[in-house]
Amino acid sequence: MTYPKPSREQFPNDFIWGVATSSFQIEGAHQADGKGPSIWDTFCDQKGKIADGSNGHAACEHYHRWQEDVELIAGLGVNAYRFSMSWPRVQPDGRGEWNEAGFAFYERLIDALNAQGVALHLTLNHWDLPQALQDEGGWANRKICGHFTRYATEVARRFGSRLASICTHNEPWVIAVLGYEQGIFAPGIQSRAQAMQAMHHLLLSHGMALQAMRALGLSTPMGIVLNLSPIYPASESPEDIAKAKLDDGLILRLYMDALYRATYPQDVIHHLAEDAPVVHDGDMATIAQSLDFLGVNYYTRNFSSCGNPWDVASTGNQVTDMGWEVYPQGLTELLCRLHQDYQPKVLMVTENGAAFKDEYKEGVIDDESRLAYVREHIAATRAAIEQGVPVCGYFAWSLLDNFEWASGYAKRFGLVHVDFETQKRTLKNSAIWYQHFLSEKSRGSN
Ligand code: FCB
């Protein structure tokens, strides 16, 4: 199934159109101006953790090239930019002194983009936790909730009125499960019990931070960003159907039920048995603060199987360089389901994009597959809105090719190509399409 080509006119005038990045993936300057080490700096130093042996020391050098990048963002014609703050850049050890030089960097960036009419959507935690906090257990230690709340409050106090939204955490599932259970992301721990405790503390710190930031009297919309996708059983067997339900519980319901119903789903807690998190009285009510928006990061759908590993090729659909199936309908389906089951006030597609191998030919990067991916997912977002789902924005991941975590620099998600030797930025055809789409007024002419 393909969707009709979208046009900007089909969306409300105040629809948020953006591009997204995160601090560790683009900033570089890992020791500049008093920045402390993050868990990703430490993780990259461990042999074999990053596919190409790379690290975030330079990344896209955004810390030094931010002015050029501001021009790039504004030049795309987007009205919004989603970015994250590096906690160890502004508070090197996560619990002590503030680093004014770090804050000054974000202040310059925020002011420059606001001056260009680009609204800023800030994420407080896009994974680069101060290493000093990891040394005392990181997200698995309940004490971190207080540290995170203090950091969030300070950032909101300084910048809140200049931000279009504040998101506490990016993808708590990824932090907890890939970081503490599978150990393939920082901090590289392999313990399901710690992972579930980390999950609980991420959600608890989110609720505590929201309460504290709101107590400042700010009207800035506040929320959280989850990585979500529809999950299907790989076959009609009762085992696969049960597995799909459980996986949906572990990935979606655990987070959504906590945030919107102040409870963890009983089937999942039962399944986790002794690995279920320790929950104190009052925690669930703290977690379930009312959210001004729910951010959804969507890349693909998933299949659950009890037997042989499920093979993505069996779908017959195109597969990205990450090995992820291209399935735009999954986004429509997901948005409709979230609306139906949980009624978030508004939803925002906070990340969506694709890694493909790019060919740079005489200054042109004809990334047809990425272009089609973005176009189809914008259309899929439109289809959800038509079905009555309150979606207020779409952010393409990502502005730039960047450090793709454990995959290093080999996987390119950027609408803008980065030559990591020279740091030259070049708009790919997908960026040019997005620019054109955003400037287009007449229906159907994209
Ligand atoms: C998401 C992350 C983002 C990026 C994309 C591809 O899980 O939030 O930083 O790596 O995946």
XYZ file of C-alpha atoms in Angstrom, residues 88-387:
300
model
C 27.712 16.489 31.621
C 28.380 19.624 29.562
C 26.306 21.759 31.914
C 26.891 19.790 35.133
C 30.075 17.726 34.701
C 29.416 15.224 37.489
C 25.618 15.358 37.417
C 25.215 16.475 41.004
C 27.608 19.342 41.775
C 28.521 22.668 40.229
C 26.957 24.046 37.061
C 29.309 24.630 34.139
C 28.508 28.127 32.867
C 30.487 27.637 29.652
C 28.256 24.673 28.813
C 25.094 26.639 29.448
C 26.493 29.502 27.361
C 26.765 27.197 24.340
C 23.088 26.228 24.537
C 22.086 29.812 25.186
C 23.775 30.947 21.973
C 22.188 28.119 20.019
C 18.695 28.714 21.383
C 18.849 32.459 20.828
C 20.200 32.116 17.297
C 17.479 29.668 16.253
C 14.708 31.643 17.912
C 15.969 34.711 16.054
C 15.524 32.755 12.806
C 11.951 31.853 13.746
C 12.777 28.221 14.515
C 11.105 26.922 17.691
C 13.227 24.840 20.038
C 12.127 21.454 21.374
C 14.552 20.352 24.056
C 15.213 16.844 25.328
C 16.918 16.768 28.723
C 18.192 13.211 28.507
C 19.108 11.725 25.167
C 21.348 9.089 26.805
C 24.659 10.876 27.537
C 24.492 10.545 31.315
C 27.370 11.991 33.379
C 29.777 9.118 34.046
C 30.050 10.152 37.712
C 26.387 9.196 38.186
C 26.955 5.856 36.496
C 29.735 5.232 38.985
C 27.041 5.116 41.636
C 24.692 2.880 39.667
C 23.250 5.279 37.092
C 19.543 4.839 36.402
C 19.449 1.709 38.549
C 20.092 3.796 41.678
C 16.996 5.573 42.994
C 19.109 8.556 44.079
C 19.426 9.594 40.447
C 15.811 10.784 40.450
C 16.759 13.670 42.725
C 19.820 14.547 40.636
C 17.834 14.512 37.395
C 15.091 16.667 38.915
C 17.630 19.259 40.011
C 19.209 19.329 36.548
C 15.813 19.576 34.825
C 14.685 22.400 37.103
C 17.852 24.403 36.509
C 17.549 24.050 32.740
C 13.858 24.966 32.799
C 14.554 27.974 35.032
C 17.224 29.258 32.658
C 15.694 28.440 29.285
C 12.081 27.350 29.773
C 10.471 30.513 28.458
C 12.567 30.321 25.271
C 11.645 26.708 24.507
C 8.623 25.449 22.598
C 8.636 22.197 24.568
C 10.658 20.241 27.079
C 10.929 16.476 26.977
C 12.419 14.663 29.957
C 13.740 11.417 28.492
C 14.292 10.072 25.010
C 13.290 6.413 24.690
C 13.512 5.034 28.251
C 13.060 1.503 26.808
C 16.314 1.832 24.863
C 18.212 3.138 27.892
C 16.902 0.387 30.160
C 16.861 -2.606 27.829
C 19.735 -1.960 25.425
C 21.847 -0.304 28.132
C 21.184 -2.416 31.236
C 19.729 -5.711 30.006
C 21.341 -6.466 26.646
C 24.421 -4.350 27.291
C 24.794 -3.342 23.646
C 24.459 0.373 24.484
C 26.055 2.355 27.318
C 26.491 1.586 30.160
C 26.811 -1.996 28.847
C 25.259 -3.871 31.790
C 23.556 -7.248 31.404
C 20.958 -7.630 34.122
C 17.214 -7.680 33.592
C 16.577 -6.747 37.219
C 18.763 -3.639 36.887
C 17.142 -2.815 33.567
C 13.662 -2.858 35.054
C 14.803 -0.816 38.034
C 16.371 1.672 35.619
C 13.103 1.776 33.670
C 11.193 2.596 36.855
C 13.634 5.323 37.896
C 13.540 6.874 34.425
C 9.765 7.126 34.661
C 9.829 8.267 38.288
C 12.442 10.945 37.576
C 10.324 12.054 34.638
C 7.326 12.584 36.934
C 9.400 14.306 39.606
C 11.049 16.588 37.059
C 7.696 17.534 35.542
C 6.314 18.459 38.963
C 9.375 20.551 39.801
C 9.567 22.293 36.413
C 5.869 23.115 36.499
C 6.258 24.550 39.994
C 8.354 27.280 38.337
C 5.136 28.548 36.777
C 6.230 27.948 33.187
C 3.670 27.442 30.449
C 6.148 25.497 28.269
C 4.558 22.212 27.122
C 6.226 19.233 28.792
C 6.268 15.555 27.915
C 8.324 12.467 27.205
C 9.454 10.629 24.057
C 8.966 6.877 23.633
C 10.165 4.493 20.922
C 7.073 2.597 19.886
C 5.978 0.295 17.124
C 3.142 -2.082 16.431
C 4.052 -5.690 17.168
C 2.598 -8.587 15.219
C 2.802 -12.328 15.865
C 5.068 -13.959 13.270
C 2.438 -16.682 12.751
C -1.085 -17.531 13.840
C 0.184 -20.026 16.418
C -1.124 -19.399 19.964
C 2.516 -19.245 21.172
C 3.439 -16.481 18.744
C 0.238 -14.598 19.538
C 0.999 -14.787 23.265
C 4.587 -13.702 22.641
C 3.450 -10.686 20.628
C 1.132 -9.648 23.464
C 3.929 -9.952 26.003
C 6.399 -8.056 23.813
C 3.834 -5.312 23.334
C 3.592 -5.250 27.128
C 7.354 -4.961 27.582
C 7.824 -2.265 24.947
C 4.619 -0.247 24.894
C 2.171 -1.010 27.735
C 4.778 -0.915 30.508
C 5.476 2.725 29.672
C 2.065 3.849 28.482
C 0.141 2.251 31.358
C 2.526 3.816 33.871
C 2.325 7.258 32.289
C -1.395 7.312 31.501
C -2.933 4.882 34.033
C -0.540 5.061 36.996
C -0.006 1.307 36.941
C 2.242 -1.339 35.400
C 0.416 -4.040 33.385
C -0.051 -7.087 35.574
C 0.781 -9.665 32.907
C 4.170 -8.023 32.363
C 4.929 -7.715 36.075
C 3.974 -11.366 36.503
C 6.275 -12.347 33.636
C 9.174 -10.329 35.078
C 8.764 -12.158 38.393
C 11.806 -11.397 40.593
C 13.132 -8.918 38.011
C 10.094 -6.637 38.416
C 11.077 -3.207 39.726
C 10.848 -2.182 43.364
C 8.088 0.429 43.489
C 7.527 2.646 46.530
C 4.152 3.933 47.682
C 3.210 6.977 45.684
C 5.651 6.320 42.801
C 2.987 5.466 40.261
C 0.993 8.614 40.985
C 4.167 10.673 40.591
C 4.921 9.027 37.246
C 1.439 9.680 35.868
C 1.680 13.482 35.719
C -0.522 14.924 33.053
C 1.469 15.218 29.829
C 1.139 18.158 27.459
C 2.278 15.900 24.628
C 3.510 12.416 23.930
C 6.515 12.157 21.619
C 6.612 9.067 19.425
C 9.745 7.836 17.657
C 8.763 5.461 14.887
C 11.049 3.632 12.473
C 9.526 0.224 11.731
C 7.156 -2.453 12.979
C 8.163 -5.608 14.842
C 7.270 -9.287 14.755
C 7.347 -11.722 17.662
C 8.188 -15.351 17.210
C 8.709 -18.246 19.605
C 10.340 -20.429 16.996
C 12.920 -19.561 14.367
C 14.052 -15.956 14.361
C 11.714 -13.932 12.212
C 13.177 -12.929 8.833
C 12.517 -9.379 7.695
C 12.854 -10.486 4.050
C 9.613 -12.453 4.456
C 7.627 -9.192 4.362
C 8.743 -8.496 0.809
C 9.112 -4.837 1.753
C 12.172 -2.668 1.368
C 14.685 -2.913 4.203
C 16.939 -0.060 5.369
C 20.655 -0.157 6.038
C 19.800 -0.895 9.695
C 17.906 -3.986 8.559
C 14.587 -2.351 9.431
C 11.514 -2.945 7.253
C 10.027 0.141 5.614
C 6.422 0.084 6.783
C 4.708 3.495 6.857
C 1.283 1.995 7.636
C 2.724 1.013 11.000
C 2.941 4.687 11.914
C -0.717 5.353 11.095
C -1.707 2.246 12.997
C 0.416 3.110 16.007
C -0.854 6.687 16.271
C -4.478 5.490 15.997
C -3.956 2.829 18.643
C -2.291 5.230 21.112
C -5.136 7.675 20.621
C -7.751 5.006 21.121
C -6.189 3.277 24.128
C -4.646 6.193 26.018
C -5.993 9.481 24.572
C -2.829 11.592 24.844
C -3.743 15.295 24.576
C -1.527 15.582 21.529
C 1.007 13.356 19.841
C 4.160 14.469 18.148
C 6.211 12.305 15.787
C 9.529 13.237 17.368
C 11.722 10.970 15.218
C 11.271 9.217 11.918
C 13.837 8.478 9.258
C 16.018 5.908 7.582
C 19.626 4.909 7.105
C 20.559 4.053 3.551
C 23.924 3.859 1.840
C 24.482 7.138 0.033
C 26.440 7.825 -3.100
C 28.093 11.190 -3.369
C 28.408 12.040 -7.054
C 29.661 15.443 -8.099
C 28.066 17.194 -5.183
C 24.737 15.373 -5.533
C 23.375 12.722 -3.187
C 20.398 11.174 -4.861
C 18.940 9.394 -1.835
C 15.684 8.381 -3.445
C 14.914 5.721 -0.831
C 15.263 8.093 2.097
C 13.227 10.732 0.289
C 10.432 8.223 -0.333
C 10.638 7.035 3.281
C 10.151 10.530 4.675
C 7.418 11.393 2.182
C 5.506 8.178 2.873
C 5.707 8.629 6.642
C 4.500 12.207 6.405
C 1.576 10.831 4.422
C 1.075 8.149 7.081
C 0.956 10.880 9.724
C -1.604 12.713 7.646
C -3.700 9.530 7.430
C -3.788 9.319 11.241
C -4.889 12.947 11.508
C -7.676 12.205 9.030
C -8.819 9.461 11.365
